[in-house]
């Protein structure tokens, strides 16, 4: 009787032969699409081939292989990231910033090799991503690991298998017995922007920059999450190697090595060259520096390597870096100018930031007239005075900053900056709370500089929950003068709204109805909606439970506030400053006069559960069955607290699908990470 793997398919091939043919064809299409950016078949045809392979492997599980395209996604989530000791250390490179350092590097190499002619170098880009080592045994990807400390890294094999440009099997019939490829995982600018757009749409945390996004994606415990992240990979070096079984010997130069990698189907960056001597190195650096802004990914310099591999071996290593290579980093560009004045700007959250007004100076490819001074403390630390000659630094797209003062050029009329005590926008008091570096305007609901942000906070789902009032509509309402404070929302008419962009009669009527519904709320929601500094949802609930009425809260002293659960010497003054501001009291009175009401009365605290009461939780990602609000409610009902950011004081991070930077921070700090199942075990549903 013929075995399952020998039965014929509709194409006359055995299932094993057909599966092999499909894997080969699909990987060829993957390479053309993801690496060459030149698709060879329509998406529908690709999907048909992929589904056929899935079906074949489902019917014949014994045919499923580690290098099958179907295995890029589907491995079970990991509870940790195992450690991997590198067969060959992943060492750092020595850095150079000045032309003279490059010249000295070339001189040392020439002397070390006893060279009689200019040394030949392979030159390439220094990517700003996460270093990886890929281990191929007999042509199949068997392990992927991060750099770690150079000796030991984290195994991320299931996650790397999801990166479309990484081949699961090398494109050769005679692969080496062992090939370790070193390279960089990164994220292109366009992909990063799209990822953050999706994060915003889902109400999730945005990533700070492409490098953090790439690192966080690779360290996911669930490879299915990594599969949805647009990661790329470029090879740039060789680790351990055993050429047994390969028809080709190891290339003799680094440039030929990268060409060989490309022939094997491994992604290699096209921005590379071979040059001679220090002048060749500096020429490549200047060419790339001029094109840096055009590149679709972040780089922070270029890398020089002696091209001949035998010469690399002769030069060897010093400490933990090779003598044959140098990373030439892009310096932050600097220029001198005069600080004409210091003004303050009021941000959307009330932060009052000093801004340097400069005599125009050309630095970093642009003319700079303003520079950030961060806060008053920073000005004092650097001893920056108005009319000083200062050094302005600008690197890439970073906001220009004042690096330092030139003391020898300080004029007699130089004067110290004094932070104003009144807001330049609304004339409210400016305060700087104990323990904070940032001064803030107390205008809150009244200050026009904070108006849009205050309105968006006021109407959000966890506050007054006015559906249909998004950012673009809020911009129109404020810019046209229809809404100055949240109280004005309750006087909007459908006829006025229907005249706005993208607002028809039905949409206007729906919004008016949502505003009408929002008039009936709860005290805790209203307190949170006010946008008081340091008062999140949990604190708003504690305030509502403790005081029972808004009037009692508004009349509370610092001493009264300190009696409330989890309110300390920073939060109490913040609440007191907010309610002491006449403008805020006036807006609150107008909101109440517009018919916004809530039930009042003290509320008993929840039933506390051991292991949860007094603990701080952080939620990140999308949980399988619970919404964020439901998870928060369970934690708070058991006496726990939900915070918005991870710190060493965090007790648990509850991670779901598409967990972002909070998960990475938790792993860095060693904070326990749990899933929804563990959360439900800690916080079972309590009887109502």
Short mmCIF file of N, CA, C and O in Angstrom, two decimals, residues 608-660:
data_model
loop_
_atom_site.label_atom_id
_atom_site.label_comp_id
_atom_site.label_asym_id
_atom_site.label_seq_id
_atom_site.Cartn_x
_atom_site.Cartn_y
_atom_site.Cartn_z
N UNK A 608 -11.32 44.09 48.99
CA UNK A 608 -9.91 43.94 48.63
C UNK A 608 -9.54 42.47 48.52
O UNK A 608 -9.97 41.65 49.33
N UNK A 609 -8.74 42.14 47.53
CA UNK A 609 -8.30 40.77 47.31
C UNK A 609 -6.80 40.67 47.57
O UNK A 609 -6.02 41.52 47.09
N UNK A 610 -6.36 39.64 48.31
CA UNK A 610 -4.92 39.45 48.53
C UNK A 610 -4.19 39.30 47.19
O UNK A 610 -4.70 38.69 46.25
N UNK A 611 -3.01 39.88 47.11
CA UNK A 611 -2.24 39.79 45.87
C UNK A 611 -2.56 40.88 44.87
O UNK A 611 -1.85 41.07 43.88
N UNK A 612 -3.66 41.62 45.12
CA UNK A 612 -4.05 42.71 44.22
C UNK A 612 -4.11 44.03 44.97
O UNK A 612 -3.65 45.06 44.47
N UNK A 613 -4.70 44.01 46.16
CA UNK A 613 -4.85 45.23 46.94
C UNK A 613 -3.50 45.91 47.15
O UNK A 613 -2.54 45.28 47.59
N UNK A 614 -3.47 47.18 46.80
CA UNK A 614 -2.24 47.96 46.97
C UNK A 614 -1.21 47.77 45.88
O UNK A 614 -0.18 48.43 45.89
N UNK A 615 -1.47 46.87 44.93
CA UNK A 615 -0.52 46.63 43.84
C UNK A 615 -0.80 47.56 42.66
O UNK A 615 -1.94 47.97 42.43
N UNK A 616 0.24 47.86 41.92
CA UNK A 616 0.12 48.72 40.73
C UNK A 616 0.26 47.89 39.47
O UNK A 616 1.25 47.16 39.30
N UNK A 617 -0.73 48.00 38.60
CA UNK A 617 -0.75 47.28 37.33
C UNK A 617 -0.61 48.28 36.18
O UNK A 617 -1.05 49.43 36.28
N UNK A 618 -0.03 47.82 35.08
CA UNK A 618 0.00 48.59 33.83
C UNK A 618 -0.54 47.70 32.73
O UNK A 618 -0.14 46.54 32.60
N UNK A 619 -1.47 48.22 31.94
CA UNK A 619 -2.07 47.47 30.84
C UNK A 619 -1.44 47.89 29.53
O UNK A 619 -1.24 49.08 29.27
N UNK A 620 -1.12 46.90 28.68
CA UNK A 620 -0.56 47.21 27.37
C UNK A 620 -1.02 46.19 26.35
O UNK A 620 -1.13 45.00 26.66
N UNK A 621 -1.34 46.64 25.17
CA UNK A 621 -1.81 45.74 24.13
C UNK A 621 -3.29 45.43 24.25
O UNK A 621 -4.00 45.96 25.10
N UNK A 622 -3.78 44.56 23.38
CA UNK A 622 -5.19 44.17 23.33
C UNK A 622 -5.36 42.79 23.95
O UNK A 622 -4.76 41.82 23.49
N UNK A 623 -6.18 42.69 24.98
CA UNK A 623 -6.42 41.42 25.64
C UNK A 623 -7.44 40.60 24.86
O UNK A 623 -8.29 41.16 24.15
N UNK A 624 -7.41 39.26 24.98
CA UNK A 624 -8.28 38.40 24.16
C UNK A 624 -9.77 38.65 24.36
O UNK A 624 -10.53 38.68 23.39
N UNK A 625 -10.22 38.82 25.61
CA UNK A 625 -11.66 38.95 25.85
C UNK A 625 -12.03 40.22 26.60
O UNK A 625 -13.14 40.72 26.44
N UNK A 626 -11.14 40.75 27.42
CA UNK A 626 -11.45 41.94 28.21
C UNK A 626 -11.06 43.21 27.47
O UNK A 626 -10.01 43.28 26.83
N UNK A 627 -11.90 44.24 27.56
CA UNK A 627 -11.51 45.56 27.10
C UNK A 627 -10.61 46.19 28.16
O UNK A 627 -10.52 45.70 29.30
N UNK A 628 -9.95 47.28 27.81
CA UNK A 628 -9.11 47.96 28.79
C UNK A 628 -9.95 48.40 30.00
O UNK A 628 -9.52 48.28 31.15
N UNK A 629 -11.15 48.92 29.72
CA UNK A 629 -12.02 49.38 30.81
C UNK A 629 -12.41 48.23 31.72
O UNK A 629 -12.46 48.38 32.95
N UNK A 630 -12.72 47.07 31.13
CA UNK A 630 -13.12 45.92 31.93
C UNK A 630 -11.96 45.41 32.79
O UNK A 630 -12.14 45.04 33.96
N UNK A 631 -10.77 45.37 32.19
CA UNK A 631 -9.60 44.93 32.95
C UNK A 631 -9.31 45.90 34.10
O UNK A 631 -9.01 45.49 35.23
N UNK A 632 -9.40 47.19 33.80
CA UNK A 632 -9.18 48.22 34.82
C UNK A 632 -10.20 48.07 35.95
O UNK A 632 -9.86 48.15 37.14
N UNK A 633 -11.47 47.84 35.58
CA UNK A 633 -12.52 47.73 36.58
C UNK A 633 -12.28 46.55 37.52
O UNK A 633 -12.48 46.64 38.73
N UNK A 634 -11.83 45.42 36.96
CA UNK A 634 -11.55 44.25 37.80
C UNK A 634 -10.42 44.54 38.79
O UNK A 634 -10.48 44.17 39.96
N UNK A 635 -9.37 45.17 38.28
CA UNK A 635 -8.22 45.47 39.15
C UNK A 635 -8.62 46.42 40.26
O UNK A 635 -8.31 46.21 41.44
N UNK A 636 -9.34 47.47 39.91
CA UNK A 636 -9.73 48.47 40.91
C UNK A 636 -10.76 47.92 41.88
O UNK A 636 -10.76 48.27 43.06
N UNK A 637 -11.64 47.02 41.38
CA UNK A 637 -12.63 46.41 42.26
C UNK A 637 -11.98 45.54 43.32
O UNK A 637 -12.54 45.31 44.39
N UNK A 638 -10.77 45.04 43.01
CA UNK A 638 -10.04 44.20 43.96
C UNK A 638 -9.06 44.99 44.80
O UNK A 638 -8.28 44.42 45.57
N UNK A 639 -9.05 46.33 44.63
CA UNK A 639 -8.19 47.18 45.44
C UNK A 639 -6.86 47.51 44.81
O UNK A 639 -6.01 48.11 45.45
N UNK A 640 -6.67 47.14 43.54
CA UNK A 640 -5.43 47.47 42.85
C UNK A 640 -5.52 48.82 42.17
O UNK A 640 -6.57 49.46 42.13
N UNK A 641 -4.41 49.24 41.61
CA UNK A 641 -4.34 50.53 40.92
C UNK A 641 -3.78 50.31 39.53
O UNK A 641 -2.86 49.50 39.35
N UNK A 642 -4.31 51.02 38.55
CA UNK A 642 -3.82 50.93 37.17
C UNK A 642 -3.09 52.21 36.84
O UNK A 642 -3.66 53.31 36.92
N UNK A 643 -1.82 52.09 36.48
CA UNK A 643 -1.00 53.24 36.11
C UNK A 643 -0.81 53.28 34.61
O UNK A 643 -1.04 52.30 33.90
N UNK A 644 -0.38 54.44 34.13
CA UNK A 644 -0.22 54.61 32.68
C UNK A 644 1.16 54.32 32.16
O UNK A 644 1.36 54.20 30.95
N UNK A 645 2.15 54.21 33.05
CA UNK A 645 3.51 53.96 32.60
C UNK A 645 4.21 52.98 33.53
O UNK A 645 3.81 52.81 34.69
N UNK A 646 5.25 52.34 33.02
CA UNK A 646 5.97 51.31 33.75
C UNK A 646 7.16 51.94 34.48
O UNK A 646 7.90 52.74 33.91
N UNK A 647 7.31 51.58 35.74
CA UNK A 647 8.46 52.03 36.53
C UNK A 647 8.86 50.89 37.47
O UNK A 647 8.25 49.82 37.47
N UNK A 648 9.88 51.14 38.26
CA UNK A 648 10.32 50.11 39.21
C UNK A 648 9.27 49.85 40.29
O UNK A 648 9.34 48.84 41.00
N UNK A 649 8.32 50.77 40.42
CA UNK A 649 7.25 50.60 41.41
C UNK A 649 6.09 49.78 40.86
O UNK A 649 5.16 49.47 41.60
N UNK A 650 6.12 49.45 39.57
CA UNK A 650 5.06 48.65 38.98
C UNK A 650 5.16 47.21 39.47
O UNK A 650 6.25 46.63 39.50
N UNK A 651 4.03 46.64 39.86
CA UNK A 651 4.02 45.26 40.36
C UNK A 651 3.77 44.25 39.25
O UNK A 651 4.36 43.17 39.24
N UNK A 652 2.88 44.59 38.30
CA UNK A 652 2.57 43.68 37.19
C UNK A 652 2.32 44.49 35.92
O UNK A 652 1.69 45.56 35.97
N UNK A 653 2.78 43.96 34.80
CA UNK A 653 2.37 44.47 33.48
C UNK A 653 1.51 43.39 32.84
O UNK A 653 1.93 42.24 32.71
N UNK A 654 0.27 43.77 32.48
CA UNK A 654 -0.65 42.84 31.82
C UNK A 654 -0.51 43.07 30.32
O UNK A 654 -0.88 44.13 29.81
N UNK A 655 0.07 42.10 29.62
CA UNK A 655 0.40 42.28 28.20
C UNK A 655 -0.55 41.47 27.33
O UNK A 655 -0.80 40.29 27.58
N UNK A 656 -1.08 42.14 26.31
CA UNK A 656 -1.92 41.47 25.32
C UNK A 656 -1.32 41.60 23.94
O UNK A 656 -0.13 41.93 23.77
N UNK A 657 -2.12 41.38 22.95
CA UNK A 657 -1.66 41.45 21.56
C UNK A 657 -1.25 42.88 21.22
O UNK A 657 -1.84 43.85 21.68
N UNK A 658 -0.21 43.02 20.40
CA UNK A 658 0.32 44.31 19.97
C UNK A 658 0.84 45.14 21.16
O UNK A 658 0.74 46.36 21.17
N UNK A 659 1.37 44.45 22.17
CA UNK A 659 1.98 45.17 23.29
C UNK A 659 3.15 46.00 22.77
O UNK A 659 3.91 45.55 21.92
N UNK A 660 3.31 47.21 23.27
CA UNK A 660 4.32 48.11 22.73
C UNK A 660 5.48 48.35 23.67
O UNK A 660 6.00 47.42 24.30
#
